[in-house]
Structures are given as C-alpha cells and as structure tokens.
Coordinates of C-alpha atoms (C1' of nucleotides) in Angstrom, one line a residue:
Chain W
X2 CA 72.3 -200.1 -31.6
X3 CA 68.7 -198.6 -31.6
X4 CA 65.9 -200.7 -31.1
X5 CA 62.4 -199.9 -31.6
X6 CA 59.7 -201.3 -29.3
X7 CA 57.5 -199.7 -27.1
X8 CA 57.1 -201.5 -24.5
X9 CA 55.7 -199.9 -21.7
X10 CA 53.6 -196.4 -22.0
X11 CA 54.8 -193.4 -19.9
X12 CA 51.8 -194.0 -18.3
X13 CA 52.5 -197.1 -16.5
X14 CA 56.2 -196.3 -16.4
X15 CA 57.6 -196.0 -13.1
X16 CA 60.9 -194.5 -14.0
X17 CA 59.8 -191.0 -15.4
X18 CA 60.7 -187.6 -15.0
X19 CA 58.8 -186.4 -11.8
X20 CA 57.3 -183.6 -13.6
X21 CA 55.4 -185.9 -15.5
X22 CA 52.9 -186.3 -12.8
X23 CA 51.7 -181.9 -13.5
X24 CA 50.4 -183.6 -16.7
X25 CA 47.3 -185.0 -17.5
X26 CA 46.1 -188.4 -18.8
X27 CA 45.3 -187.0 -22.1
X28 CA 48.7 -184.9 -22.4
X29 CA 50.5 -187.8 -20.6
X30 CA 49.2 -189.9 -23.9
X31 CA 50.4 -187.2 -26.1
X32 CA 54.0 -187.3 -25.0
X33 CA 53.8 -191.3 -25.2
X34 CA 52.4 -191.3 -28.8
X35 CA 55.9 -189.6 -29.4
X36 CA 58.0 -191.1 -27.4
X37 CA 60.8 -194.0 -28.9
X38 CA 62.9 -196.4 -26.9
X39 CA 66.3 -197.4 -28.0
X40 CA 68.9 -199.9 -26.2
X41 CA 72.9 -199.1 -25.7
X42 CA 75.2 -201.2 -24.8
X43 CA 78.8 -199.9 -22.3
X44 CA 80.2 -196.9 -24.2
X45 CA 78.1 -196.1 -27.2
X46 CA 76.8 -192.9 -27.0
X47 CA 73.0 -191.9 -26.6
X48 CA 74.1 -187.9 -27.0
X49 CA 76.5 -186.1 -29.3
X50 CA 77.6 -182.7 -28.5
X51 CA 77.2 -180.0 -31.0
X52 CA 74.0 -182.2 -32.7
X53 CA 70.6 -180.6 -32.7
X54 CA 68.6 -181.0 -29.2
X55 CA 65.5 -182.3 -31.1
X56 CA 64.8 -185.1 -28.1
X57 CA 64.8 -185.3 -24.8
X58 CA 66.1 -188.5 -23.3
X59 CA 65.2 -190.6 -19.8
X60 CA 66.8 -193.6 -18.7
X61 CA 65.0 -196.3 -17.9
X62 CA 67.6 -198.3 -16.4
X63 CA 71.4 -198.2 -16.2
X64 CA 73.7 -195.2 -15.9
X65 CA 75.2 -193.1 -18.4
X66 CA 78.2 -190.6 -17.8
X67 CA 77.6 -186.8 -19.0
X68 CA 80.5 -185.1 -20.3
X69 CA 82.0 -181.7 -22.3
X70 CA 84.4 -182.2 -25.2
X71 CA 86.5 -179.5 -24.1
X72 CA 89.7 -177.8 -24.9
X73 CA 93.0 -180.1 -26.5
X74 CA 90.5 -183.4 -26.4
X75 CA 90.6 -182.6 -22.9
X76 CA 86.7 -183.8 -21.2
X77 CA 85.4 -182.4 -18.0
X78 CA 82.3 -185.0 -16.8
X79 CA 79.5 -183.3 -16.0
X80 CA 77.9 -185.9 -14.0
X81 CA 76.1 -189.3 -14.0
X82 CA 73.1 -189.5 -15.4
X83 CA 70.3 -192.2 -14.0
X84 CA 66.7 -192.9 -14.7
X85 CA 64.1 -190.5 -13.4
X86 CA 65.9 -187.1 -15.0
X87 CA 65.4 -185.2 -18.0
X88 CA 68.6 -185.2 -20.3
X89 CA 68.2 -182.6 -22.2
X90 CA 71.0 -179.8 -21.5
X91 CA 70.4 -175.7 -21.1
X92 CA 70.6 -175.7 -24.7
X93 CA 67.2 -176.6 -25.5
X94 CA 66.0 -173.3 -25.5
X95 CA 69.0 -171.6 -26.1
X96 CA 70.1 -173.1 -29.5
X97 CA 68.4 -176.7 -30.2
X98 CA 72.1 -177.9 -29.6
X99 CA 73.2 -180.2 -27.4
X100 CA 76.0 -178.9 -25.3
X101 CA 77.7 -182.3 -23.7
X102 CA 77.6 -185.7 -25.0
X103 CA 76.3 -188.5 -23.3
X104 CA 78.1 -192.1 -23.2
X105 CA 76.4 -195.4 -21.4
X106 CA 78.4 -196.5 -18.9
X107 CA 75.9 -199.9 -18.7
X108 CA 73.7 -201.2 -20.5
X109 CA 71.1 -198.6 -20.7
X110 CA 67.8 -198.5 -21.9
X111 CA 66.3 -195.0 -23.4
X112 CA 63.2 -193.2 -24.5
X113 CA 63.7 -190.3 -26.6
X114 CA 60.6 -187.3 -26.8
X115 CA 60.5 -184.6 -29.6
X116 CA 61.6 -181.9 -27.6
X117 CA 59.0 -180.2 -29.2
X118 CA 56.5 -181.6 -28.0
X119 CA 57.6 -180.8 -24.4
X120 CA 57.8 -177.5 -25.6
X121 CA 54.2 -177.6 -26.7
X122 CA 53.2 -178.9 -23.4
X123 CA 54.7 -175.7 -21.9
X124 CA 52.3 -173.8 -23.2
X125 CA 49.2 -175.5 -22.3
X126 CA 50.2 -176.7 -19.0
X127 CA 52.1 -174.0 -16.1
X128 CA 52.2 -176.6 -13.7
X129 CA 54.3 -178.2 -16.3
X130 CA 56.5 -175.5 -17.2
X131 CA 57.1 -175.0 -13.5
X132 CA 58.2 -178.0 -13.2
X133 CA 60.6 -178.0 -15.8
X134 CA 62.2 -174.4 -14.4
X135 CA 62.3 -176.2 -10.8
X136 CA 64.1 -178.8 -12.6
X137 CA 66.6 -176.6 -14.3
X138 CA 67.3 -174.2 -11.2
X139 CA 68.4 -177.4 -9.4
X140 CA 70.4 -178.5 -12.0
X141 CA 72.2 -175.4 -12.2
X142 CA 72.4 -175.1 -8.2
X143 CA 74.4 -178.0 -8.8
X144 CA 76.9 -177.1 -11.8
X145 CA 77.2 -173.6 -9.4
X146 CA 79.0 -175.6 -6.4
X147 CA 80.6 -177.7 -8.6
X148 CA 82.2 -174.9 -10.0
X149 CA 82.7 -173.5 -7.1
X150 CA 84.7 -176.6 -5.6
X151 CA 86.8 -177.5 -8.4
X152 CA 88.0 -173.5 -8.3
X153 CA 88.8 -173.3 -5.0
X154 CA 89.2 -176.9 -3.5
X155 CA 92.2 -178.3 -3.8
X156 CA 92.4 -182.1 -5.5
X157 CA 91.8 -184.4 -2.0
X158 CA 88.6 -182.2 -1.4
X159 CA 87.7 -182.7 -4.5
X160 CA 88.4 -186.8 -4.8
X161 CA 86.5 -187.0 -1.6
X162 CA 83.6 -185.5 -2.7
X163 CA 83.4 -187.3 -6.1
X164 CA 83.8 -190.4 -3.6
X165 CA 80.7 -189.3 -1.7
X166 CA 78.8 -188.4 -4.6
X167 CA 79.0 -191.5 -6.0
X168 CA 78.0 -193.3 -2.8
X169 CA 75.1 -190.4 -2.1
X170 CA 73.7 -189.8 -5.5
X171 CA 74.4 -192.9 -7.4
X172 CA 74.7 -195.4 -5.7
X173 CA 73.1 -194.8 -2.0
X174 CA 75.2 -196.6 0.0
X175 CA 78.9 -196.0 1.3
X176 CA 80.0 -199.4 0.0
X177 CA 79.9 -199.4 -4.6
X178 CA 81.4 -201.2 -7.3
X179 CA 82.7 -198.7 -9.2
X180 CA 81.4 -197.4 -12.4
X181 CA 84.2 -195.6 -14.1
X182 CA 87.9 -195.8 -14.8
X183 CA 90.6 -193.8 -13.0
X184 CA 90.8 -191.7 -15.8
X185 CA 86.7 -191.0 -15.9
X186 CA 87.2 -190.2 -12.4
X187 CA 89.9 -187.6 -13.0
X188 CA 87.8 -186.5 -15.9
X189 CA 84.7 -185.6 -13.3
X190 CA 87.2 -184.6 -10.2
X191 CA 88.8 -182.6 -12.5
X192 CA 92.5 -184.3 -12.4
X193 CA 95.0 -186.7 -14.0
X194 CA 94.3 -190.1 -13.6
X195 CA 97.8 -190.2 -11.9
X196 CA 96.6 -187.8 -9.1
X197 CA 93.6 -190.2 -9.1
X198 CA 95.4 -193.4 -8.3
X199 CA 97.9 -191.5 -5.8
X200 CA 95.1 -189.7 -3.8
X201 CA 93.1 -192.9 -3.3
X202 CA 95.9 -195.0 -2.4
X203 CA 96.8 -192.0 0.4
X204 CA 92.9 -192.3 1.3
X205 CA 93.6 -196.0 1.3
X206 CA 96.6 -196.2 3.6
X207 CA 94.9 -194.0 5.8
X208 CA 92.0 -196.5 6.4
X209 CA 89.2 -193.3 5.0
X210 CA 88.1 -196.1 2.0
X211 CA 88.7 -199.5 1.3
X212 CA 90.2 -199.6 -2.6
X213 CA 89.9 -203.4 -3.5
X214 CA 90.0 -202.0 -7.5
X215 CA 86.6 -202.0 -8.5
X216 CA 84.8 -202.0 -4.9
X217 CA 85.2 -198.9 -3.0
X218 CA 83.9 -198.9 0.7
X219 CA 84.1 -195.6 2.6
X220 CA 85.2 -196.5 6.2
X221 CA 85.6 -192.9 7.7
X222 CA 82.7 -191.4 5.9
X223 CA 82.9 -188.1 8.7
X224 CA 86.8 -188.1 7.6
X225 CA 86.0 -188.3 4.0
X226 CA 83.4 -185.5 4.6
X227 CA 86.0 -183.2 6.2
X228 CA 88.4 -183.8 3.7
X229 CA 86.0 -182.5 1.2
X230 CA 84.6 -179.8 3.1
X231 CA 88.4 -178.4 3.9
X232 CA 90.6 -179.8 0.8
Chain I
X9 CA 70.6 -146.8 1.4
X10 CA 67.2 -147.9 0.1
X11 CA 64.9 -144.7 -1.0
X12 CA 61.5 -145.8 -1.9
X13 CA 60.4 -143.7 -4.9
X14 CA 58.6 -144.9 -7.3
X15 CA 58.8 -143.0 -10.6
X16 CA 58.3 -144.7 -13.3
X17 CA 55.8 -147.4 -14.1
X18 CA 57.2 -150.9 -15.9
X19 CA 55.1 -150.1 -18.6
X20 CA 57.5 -146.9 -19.3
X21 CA 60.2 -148.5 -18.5
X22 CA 63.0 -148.8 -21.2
X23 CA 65.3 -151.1 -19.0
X24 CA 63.0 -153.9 -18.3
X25 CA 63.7 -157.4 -18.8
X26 CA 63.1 -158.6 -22.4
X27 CA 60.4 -161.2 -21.2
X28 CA 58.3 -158.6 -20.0
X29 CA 56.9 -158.4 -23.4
X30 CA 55.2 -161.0 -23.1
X31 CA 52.9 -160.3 -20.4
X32 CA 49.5 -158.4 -21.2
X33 CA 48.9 -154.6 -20.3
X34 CA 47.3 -156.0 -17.0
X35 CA 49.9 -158.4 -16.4
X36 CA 52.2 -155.6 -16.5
X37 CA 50.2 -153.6 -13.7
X38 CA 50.1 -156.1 -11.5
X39 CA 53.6 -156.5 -11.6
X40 CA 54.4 -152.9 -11.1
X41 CA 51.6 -152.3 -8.2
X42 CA 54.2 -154.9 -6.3
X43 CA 57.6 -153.2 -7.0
X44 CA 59.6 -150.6 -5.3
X45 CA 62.4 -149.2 -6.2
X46 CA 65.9 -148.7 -4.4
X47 CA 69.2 -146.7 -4.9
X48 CA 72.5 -148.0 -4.2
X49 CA 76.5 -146.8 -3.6
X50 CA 79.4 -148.6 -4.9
X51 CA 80.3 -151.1 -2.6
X52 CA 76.9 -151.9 -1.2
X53 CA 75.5 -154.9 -0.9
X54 CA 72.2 -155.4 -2.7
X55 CA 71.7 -159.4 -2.6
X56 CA 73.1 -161.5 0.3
X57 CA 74.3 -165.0 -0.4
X58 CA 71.8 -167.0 1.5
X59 CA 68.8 -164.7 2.3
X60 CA 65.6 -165.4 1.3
X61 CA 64.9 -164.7 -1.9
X62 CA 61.5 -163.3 -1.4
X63 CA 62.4 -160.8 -4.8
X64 CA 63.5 -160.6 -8.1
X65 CA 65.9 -157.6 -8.8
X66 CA 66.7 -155.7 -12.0
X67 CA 69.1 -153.2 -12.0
X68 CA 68.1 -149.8 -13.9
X69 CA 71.0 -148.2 -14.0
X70 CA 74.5 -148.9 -12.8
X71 CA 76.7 -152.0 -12.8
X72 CA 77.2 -154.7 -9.9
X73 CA 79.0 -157.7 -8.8
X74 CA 77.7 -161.5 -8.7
X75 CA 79.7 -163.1 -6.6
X76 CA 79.5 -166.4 -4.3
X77 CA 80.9 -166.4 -1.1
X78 CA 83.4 -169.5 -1.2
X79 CA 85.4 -171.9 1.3
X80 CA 88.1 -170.1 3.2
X81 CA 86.4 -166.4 3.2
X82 CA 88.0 -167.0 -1.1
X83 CA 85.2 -165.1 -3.2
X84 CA 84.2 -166.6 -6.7
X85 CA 82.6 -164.0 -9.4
X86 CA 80.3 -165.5 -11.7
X87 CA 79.5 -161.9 -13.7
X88 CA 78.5 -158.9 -14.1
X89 CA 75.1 -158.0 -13.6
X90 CA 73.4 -155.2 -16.1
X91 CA 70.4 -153.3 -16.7
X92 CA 67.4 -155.3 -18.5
X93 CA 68.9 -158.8 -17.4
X94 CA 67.1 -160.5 -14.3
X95 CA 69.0 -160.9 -11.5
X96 CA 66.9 -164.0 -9.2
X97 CA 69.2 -167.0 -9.0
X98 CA 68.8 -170.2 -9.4
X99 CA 67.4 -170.8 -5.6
X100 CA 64.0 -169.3 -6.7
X101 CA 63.0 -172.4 -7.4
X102 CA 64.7 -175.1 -5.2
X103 CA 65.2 -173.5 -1.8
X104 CA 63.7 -169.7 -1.9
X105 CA 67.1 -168.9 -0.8
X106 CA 70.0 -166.4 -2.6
X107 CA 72.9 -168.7 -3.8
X108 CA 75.1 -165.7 -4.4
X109 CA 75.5 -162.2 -3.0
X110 CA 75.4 -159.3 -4.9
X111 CA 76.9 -156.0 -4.4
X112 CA 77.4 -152.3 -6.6
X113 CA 80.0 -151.3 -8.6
X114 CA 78.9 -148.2 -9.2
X115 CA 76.1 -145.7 -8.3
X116 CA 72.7 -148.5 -9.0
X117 CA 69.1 -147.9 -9.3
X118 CA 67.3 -151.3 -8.8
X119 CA 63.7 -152.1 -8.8
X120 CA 62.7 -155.3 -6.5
X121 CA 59.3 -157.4 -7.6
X122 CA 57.8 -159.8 -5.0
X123 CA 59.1 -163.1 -6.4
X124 CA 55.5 -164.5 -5.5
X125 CA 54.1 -162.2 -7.9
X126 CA 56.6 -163.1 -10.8
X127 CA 55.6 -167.0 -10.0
X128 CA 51.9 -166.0 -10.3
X129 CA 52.7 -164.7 -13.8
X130 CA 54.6 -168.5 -14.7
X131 CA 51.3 -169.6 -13.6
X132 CA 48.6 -167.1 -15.5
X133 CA 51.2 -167.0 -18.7
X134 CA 53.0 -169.5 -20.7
X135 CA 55.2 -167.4 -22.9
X136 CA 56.1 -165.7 -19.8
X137 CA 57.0 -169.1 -18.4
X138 CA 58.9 -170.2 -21.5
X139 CA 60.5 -166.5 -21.8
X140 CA 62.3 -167.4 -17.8
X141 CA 62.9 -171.4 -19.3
X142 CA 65.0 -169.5 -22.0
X143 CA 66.8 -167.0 -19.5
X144 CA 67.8 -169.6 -17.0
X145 CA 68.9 -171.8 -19.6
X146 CA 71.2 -169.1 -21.5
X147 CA 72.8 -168.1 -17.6
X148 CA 73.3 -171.7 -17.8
X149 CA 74.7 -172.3 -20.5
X150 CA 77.2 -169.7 -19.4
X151 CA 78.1 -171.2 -16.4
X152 CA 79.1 -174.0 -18.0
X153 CA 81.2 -172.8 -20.1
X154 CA 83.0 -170.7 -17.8
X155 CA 83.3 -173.4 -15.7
X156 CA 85.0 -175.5 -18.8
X157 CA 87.6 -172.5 -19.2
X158 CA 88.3 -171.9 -15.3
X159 CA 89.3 -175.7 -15.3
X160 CA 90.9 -176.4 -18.7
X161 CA 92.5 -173.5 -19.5
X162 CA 95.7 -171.6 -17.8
X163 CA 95.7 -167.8 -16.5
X164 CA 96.4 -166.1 -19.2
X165 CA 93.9 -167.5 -21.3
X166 CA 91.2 -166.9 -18.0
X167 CA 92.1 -163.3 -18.3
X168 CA 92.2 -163.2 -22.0
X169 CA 88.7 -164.3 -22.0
X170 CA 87.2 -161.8 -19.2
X171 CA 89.3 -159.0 -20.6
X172 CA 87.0 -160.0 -23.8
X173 CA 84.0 -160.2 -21.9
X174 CA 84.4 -156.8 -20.2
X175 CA 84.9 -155.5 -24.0
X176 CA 82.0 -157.4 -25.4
X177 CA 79.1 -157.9 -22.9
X178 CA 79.8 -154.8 -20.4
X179 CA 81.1 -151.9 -22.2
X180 CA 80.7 -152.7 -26.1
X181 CA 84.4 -151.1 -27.1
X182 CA 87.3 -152.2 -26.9
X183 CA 88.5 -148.8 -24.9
X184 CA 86.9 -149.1 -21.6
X185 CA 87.1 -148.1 -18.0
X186 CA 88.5 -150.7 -15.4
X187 CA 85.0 -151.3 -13.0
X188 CA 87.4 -153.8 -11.6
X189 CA 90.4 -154.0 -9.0
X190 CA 93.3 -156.6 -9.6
X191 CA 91.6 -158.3 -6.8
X192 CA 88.0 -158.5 -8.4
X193 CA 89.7 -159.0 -12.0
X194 CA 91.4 -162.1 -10.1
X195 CA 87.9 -163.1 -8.7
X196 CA 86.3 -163.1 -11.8
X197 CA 89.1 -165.1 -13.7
X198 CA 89.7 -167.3 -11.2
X199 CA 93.7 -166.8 -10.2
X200 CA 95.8 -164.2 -7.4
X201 CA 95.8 -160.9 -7.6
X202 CA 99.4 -160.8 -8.4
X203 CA 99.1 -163.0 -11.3
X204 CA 96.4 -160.8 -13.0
X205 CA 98.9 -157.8 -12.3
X206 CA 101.8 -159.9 -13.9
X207 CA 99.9 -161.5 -16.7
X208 CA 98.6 -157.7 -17.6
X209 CA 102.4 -156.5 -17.6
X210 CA 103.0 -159.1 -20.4
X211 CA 100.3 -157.9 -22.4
X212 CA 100.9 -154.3 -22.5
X213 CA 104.7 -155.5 -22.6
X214 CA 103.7 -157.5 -26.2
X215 CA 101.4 -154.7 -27.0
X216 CA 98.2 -156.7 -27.4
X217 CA 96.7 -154.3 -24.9
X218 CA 97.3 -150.4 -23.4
X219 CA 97.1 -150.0 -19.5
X220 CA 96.9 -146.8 -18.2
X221 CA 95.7 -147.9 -14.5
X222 CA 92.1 -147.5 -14.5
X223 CA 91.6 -147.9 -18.5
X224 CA 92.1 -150.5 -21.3
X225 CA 92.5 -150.7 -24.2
X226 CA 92.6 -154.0 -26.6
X227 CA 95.1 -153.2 -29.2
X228 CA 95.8 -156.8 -30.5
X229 CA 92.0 -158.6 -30.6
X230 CA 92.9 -161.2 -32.5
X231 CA 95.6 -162.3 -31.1
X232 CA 94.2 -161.8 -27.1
X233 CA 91.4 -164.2 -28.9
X234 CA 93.9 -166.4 -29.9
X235 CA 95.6 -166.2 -26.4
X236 CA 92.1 -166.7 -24.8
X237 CA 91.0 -169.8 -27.0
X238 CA 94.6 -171.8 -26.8
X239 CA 95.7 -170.6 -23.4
Chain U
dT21 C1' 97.9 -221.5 -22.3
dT22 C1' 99.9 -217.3 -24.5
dC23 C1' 99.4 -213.0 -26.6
dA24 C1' 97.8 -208.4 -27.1
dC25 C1' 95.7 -204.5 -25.5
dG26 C1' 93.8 -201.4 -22.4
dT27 C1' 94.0 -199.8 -17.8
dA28 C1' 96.5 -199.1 -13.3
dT29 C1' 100.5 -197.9 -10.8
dT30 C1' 104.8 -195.8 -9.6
dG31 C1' 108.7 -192.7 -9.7
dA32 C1' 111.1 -188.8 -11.6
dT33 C1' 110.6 -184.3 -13.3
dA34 C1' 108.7 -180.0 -15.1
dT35 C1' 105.6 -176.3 -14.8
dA36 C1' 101.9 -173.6 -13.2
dA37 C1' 100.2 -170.9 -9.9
dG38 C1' 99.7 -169.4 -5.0
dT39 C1' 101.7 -167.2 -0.9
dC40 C1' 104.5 -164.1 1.6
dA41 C1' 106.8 -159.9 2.3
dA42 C1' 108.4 -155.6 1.0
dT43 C1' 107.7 -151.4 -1.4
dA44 C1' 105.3 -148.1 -4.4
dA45 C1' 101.5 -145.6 -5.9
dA46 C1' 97.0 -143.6 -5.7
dG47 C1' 93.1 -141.7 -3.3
dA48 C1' 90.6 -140.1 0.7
dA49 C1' 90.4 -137.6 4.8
dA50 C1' 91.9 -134.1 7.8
Chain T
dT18 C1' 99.4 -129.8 2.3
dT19 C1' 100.2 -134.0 5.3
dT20 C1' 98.7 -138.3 6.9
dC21 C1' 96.3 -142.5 6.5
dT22 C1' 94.6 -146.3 4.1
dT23 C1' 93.8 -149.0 0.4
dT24 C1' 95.3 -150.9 -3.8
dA25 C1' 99.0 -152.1 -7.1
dT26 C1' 103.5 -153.9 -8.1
dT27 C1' 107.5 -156.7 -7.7
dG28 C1' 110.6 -160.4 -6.4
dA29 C1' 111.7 -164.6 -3.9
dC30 C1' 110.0 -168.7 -2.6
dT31 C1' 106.7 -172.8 -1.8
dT32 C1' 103.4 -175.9 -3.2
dA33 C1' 100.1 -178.1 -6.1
dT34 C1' 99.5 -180.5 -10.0
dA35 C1' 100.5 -182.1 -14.7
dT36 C1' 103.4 -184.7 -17.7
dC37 C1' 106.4 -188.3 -19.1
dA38 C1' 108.2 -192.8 -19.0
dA39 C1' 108.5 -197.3 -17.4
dT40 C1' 106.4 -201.1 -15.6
dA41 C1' 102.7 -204.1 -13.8
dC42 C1' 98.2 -206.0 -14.0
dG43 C1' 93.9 -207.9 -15.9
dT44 C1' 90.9 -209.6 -19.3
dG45 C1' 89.3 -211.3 -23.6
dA46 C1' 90.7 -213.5 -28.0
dA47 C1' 93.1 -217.0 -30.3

DNA sequence: TTCACGTATTGATATAAGTCAATAAAGAAA
DNA sequence: TTTCTTTATTGACTTATATCAATACGTGAA
C-alpha cells in the first residue's frame, strides 16, 4: 500500500499547496527533507478519523473523497479532495486528531509532512502562517454554506448543487464521468441513495442533465442553477 | 446606539481574548490606541451579514446572536457569542466581508479593533498568528460537528444537544434563564418553532427537564445526554 | 459462458417534520 | 386599568424524505 520513493522535491513539484510559494528555498528544503510519498490504489484509505494528525497530506494526482463517520454508521462526505490543498482537518491545532477520514476514490498518489514541521515553519515565517489562516478561513467559508444549504434547502437544490460542484470544482467542465456511487452522492448531498436515483432521473426526464450511468452532462446548466439556488 | 468611551485599556482588561497574551506590552498598546468601544440594546444589530469586515469585535459584557441570514428570509444560528471569545468570521481572510450578522441579546459592551491592525500583529508575531490558527480551527471544529448533528440526528436530539450547550458553554448550571424565544431556540437547533414548543412539552412531561416559561431546569442530564447522543 | 456480488432502480409504505390557522398568554404602552 | 402587540401553544393537515423489499443490471472471477 505505501511506497517509499521520493521522486520529485517540493521544489520542482508543480502540484503543491499554494502557500508554499511564502517559503523560502531553504525552508522549502526543510519541509522536503521531511516529506514521504505513498501510493493508494481506489478505496484504501490515506486518513483514519480519530488517529493522531501527525502529517499533513497533498495529492499529487487523483481524487480522494473526505468524509465523517457519523452517527449509526451513518457518513456525511465532506468533500472531494484533489492535488494542490492541504488535508489536514481543523484538528491540527485543536487536538493532533484527525476529524474525518479520507478514502481514494483513484489511484492517488500522496506526500505526507510532519505536521510539526509546518508548525515550526509558523513561527519563523508570517507570510506562512497567513497563508495557512487564509487557507482555513476559506475552508470554513465553505463548510458554513454547506451547512447552511443542506439545513434549509430542500433535496433537488441540494442534488443540483452537488451536480454543479462536481462539474465547477472537480471536474471543470459541465460534461464528467462520474466519480462516486449513488450512495457517495447521497452521502455528500446528504440523502438516500434512493432519493439519489429518483431526483436524477426527474432531472433526467426533464432534459436539465444527460444520466448515461457513469457520464453526467448538464444540458440546462441556468436550470440546474435555479434549482439549486431555490430548492 | 454606539457611545464612544473608552475606559479601560486592553492591558486592564479581564475580558480580552485569551491570545492577547501573547503579544508584548507594546503589542498590546498598539492594539488598544486603534479600538473604541460601543454599547448595545437587546435586539440591535452589531455585525451585518455581508458588510465589510474592516473590525474585529469582542463583546465585554452581555450575550449576542450569530446568526446567517439564509434562503427564503429562513435564519440559521450558528452560536452564541460571549465575552473573551473573538467574534471576526471567517471572511477576514477570504473576502474582507461579514459572512454572518450579529445582533444582542441582552444589554452588550463591545470593543471594535481595526482588523488591519490585528493582521499587522499575524505579521510582527508568530504565537499571535498560531494563537488565531488555533481559534479558527476550534470554531471549526465546531461547525462541523454541528453540522453532523443538524443532518444526522432528529429534533429532539437537536434540541437535546443545544439545551446542553446553553447549560454548558453559556450559563455553566444546569438552572438557567431562557436568552432564547421558541423561535431563536428553533433557529439555533435547526427545526419550527412549534416543534421546539412540542418537543419541550415532552420533556417536562417525562420530567427530564422543569419549564417555567422563561427558565430551565435540566432535571434528567443523563438521560437528555442520552436523548441528545441517540436522537 | 455462467455465477456471484455489489450497485442501481423501482414501488409501496412509514415517519418525521413543516405549515397553517386558531387561540391563549404575556408584556409593553397608553 | 385597558388596549395593543408579540410570543407561545395546540391541533389538524400536508409534504418531504427515509426505509424496506423486490428486482434488474453490470462486471469480474471461474
């Protein structure tokens, strides 16, 4: 499952965390020197909720889904990670515990940093730490109306902005192959995978998206986006 | 509404945020030089949901509402704010703008500081910048679970659980004063006002609480826990 | 190919929770 | 005090959504 070889140094890497750039060369080759890569294949998981928070992770290619373990074995998905974000979770500085898990939903390829030596390039570099509360403000803009919709939208709005997610954030273009099951989809929309299949058949029959099962194509994107805004 | 007297200097001040302490004596100064201070009625509006949020506000006395303004005029409350907690949102750093209003519940004292100054600090001071990492990370942290309960559990556990929260984060008894109306309990717990009204009728019924209108009293903790954690 | 297993689909049904409308109670103002 | 206004309560009803059960589909292994 893990596999050891350091390729590429942060350096060179194109597929780091933005804030990366606030360091410098020499503190850039302090994170690498501690840095480890490790491979996963579909469905093994790269996180484990409730396990210490002693690494950060960044994907360097592929997608991995980030979920709660909540209530009854019930799971409420977070969102999808992708390369160029920190994984790390609010609990770094809360607890050292992870507070979700995180599956690979391709093949995904990983580098783990000690999370204290983040920590310890906090302190000798604001620019850095700046960076790093930008990047957990958005982060947490973005749980906020999440929140926010799955309280008070009802579940069309909420499939259609899942839909729109995928094709804005993820995938950048209306027309995907899609990554997760109906039940992953519930699990982030935060329905049963029956409503799922019923809502995007309605959606379907309506001409919004084009369901041919693992392509989606969004056909009436303004449609979709009024659905979602109104739902 | 706002009365500009400035009394007392942060250095005094016993209701400051914890990460205060970690800015030097001058530090300190500079922060106070660029606050002012501002008293408020219940019912007024201290914070608007998408103003600029050109300050950082900490409430010195008196308790207030944080509350998101949602689709369909539907209001969302995410807490309670306090004395010696900061009160800046997570827009500070993404889009400079208030991502939730907030208003008094009861007679405040509030002092502003120039979010420009507080952002100098992040720069000057590390453990000041670390000290906000850990803040936003422990409001995140709550977030998220709330946001697990509001979509995994049913009402009465929701109510359960903010009838705990009033208990332990707000008042610290279990015999407290409702700050709350049926409609703001409902806000906060995410359901009608008439459901919070019948779901508090089958508590007192089963005796797990006392409800003499304006006051409560938890009588049965463990098993409103029990209600809170299963429901 | 056939089998086995997970996933998707569909329909029937149960339940949770919101909405509406009427009334009661509690405060505030005159 | 009386009146006015807001908030709380209650019951009847509607709607959203989950659950359960049966069946169909799809894919990899043998």
């Amino acid at each position: 499952m893990m596999d050891i070889n350091t390729k590429v140094s942060c350096k060179e890497c194109n597929h780091g965390w933005e804030n990366f750039k606030n360091l410098t060369e020499e503190e850039l080759n302090y994170a690498n020197k501690n840095r480890f890569q490790a491979d996963f294949k579909p469905g093994e998981i790269i996180l484990k909720q409730g396990t210490p928070s002693s690494n950060a992770v960044f994907l360097i290619s592929g997608m991995a889904k980030i979920y709660i373990e909540g209530y009854d074995n019930k799971r409420m998905m977070v969102g999808i990670a992708k390369p160029r974000r920190l994984i790390a979770g609010p609990g770094t500085y809360v607890d050292e515990r992870h507070h979700y898990s995180v599956a690979a939903l391709t093949d995904v390829s990983a580098c783990f940093i000690k999370m204290d030596v983040l920590k310890e390039l906090v302190h000798r570099n604001s620019k850095f730490a700046e960076g790093w509360l930008r990047d957990i403000s958005e982060k947490a803009l973005g749980t906020f109306y999440k929140f926010l919709s799955h309280t008070q939208k009802k579940m069309h709005g909420r499939l259609a902005e899942t839909l729109i997610y995928l094709a804005d954030e993820i995938h950048n273009s209306d027309d995907y192959t899609m990554l997760l099951s109906r039940q992953e989809l519930g699990e982030l929309s935060g329905m049963a995978k029956e409503s799922v299949v019923r809502i995007l058949k309605v959606f379907s029959e309506d001409k919004i998206i084009e369901d041919k099962c693992p392509h989606i194509k969004i056909l009436k994107r303004e449609k979709l986006q009024m659905i979602s805004k109104n739902g």
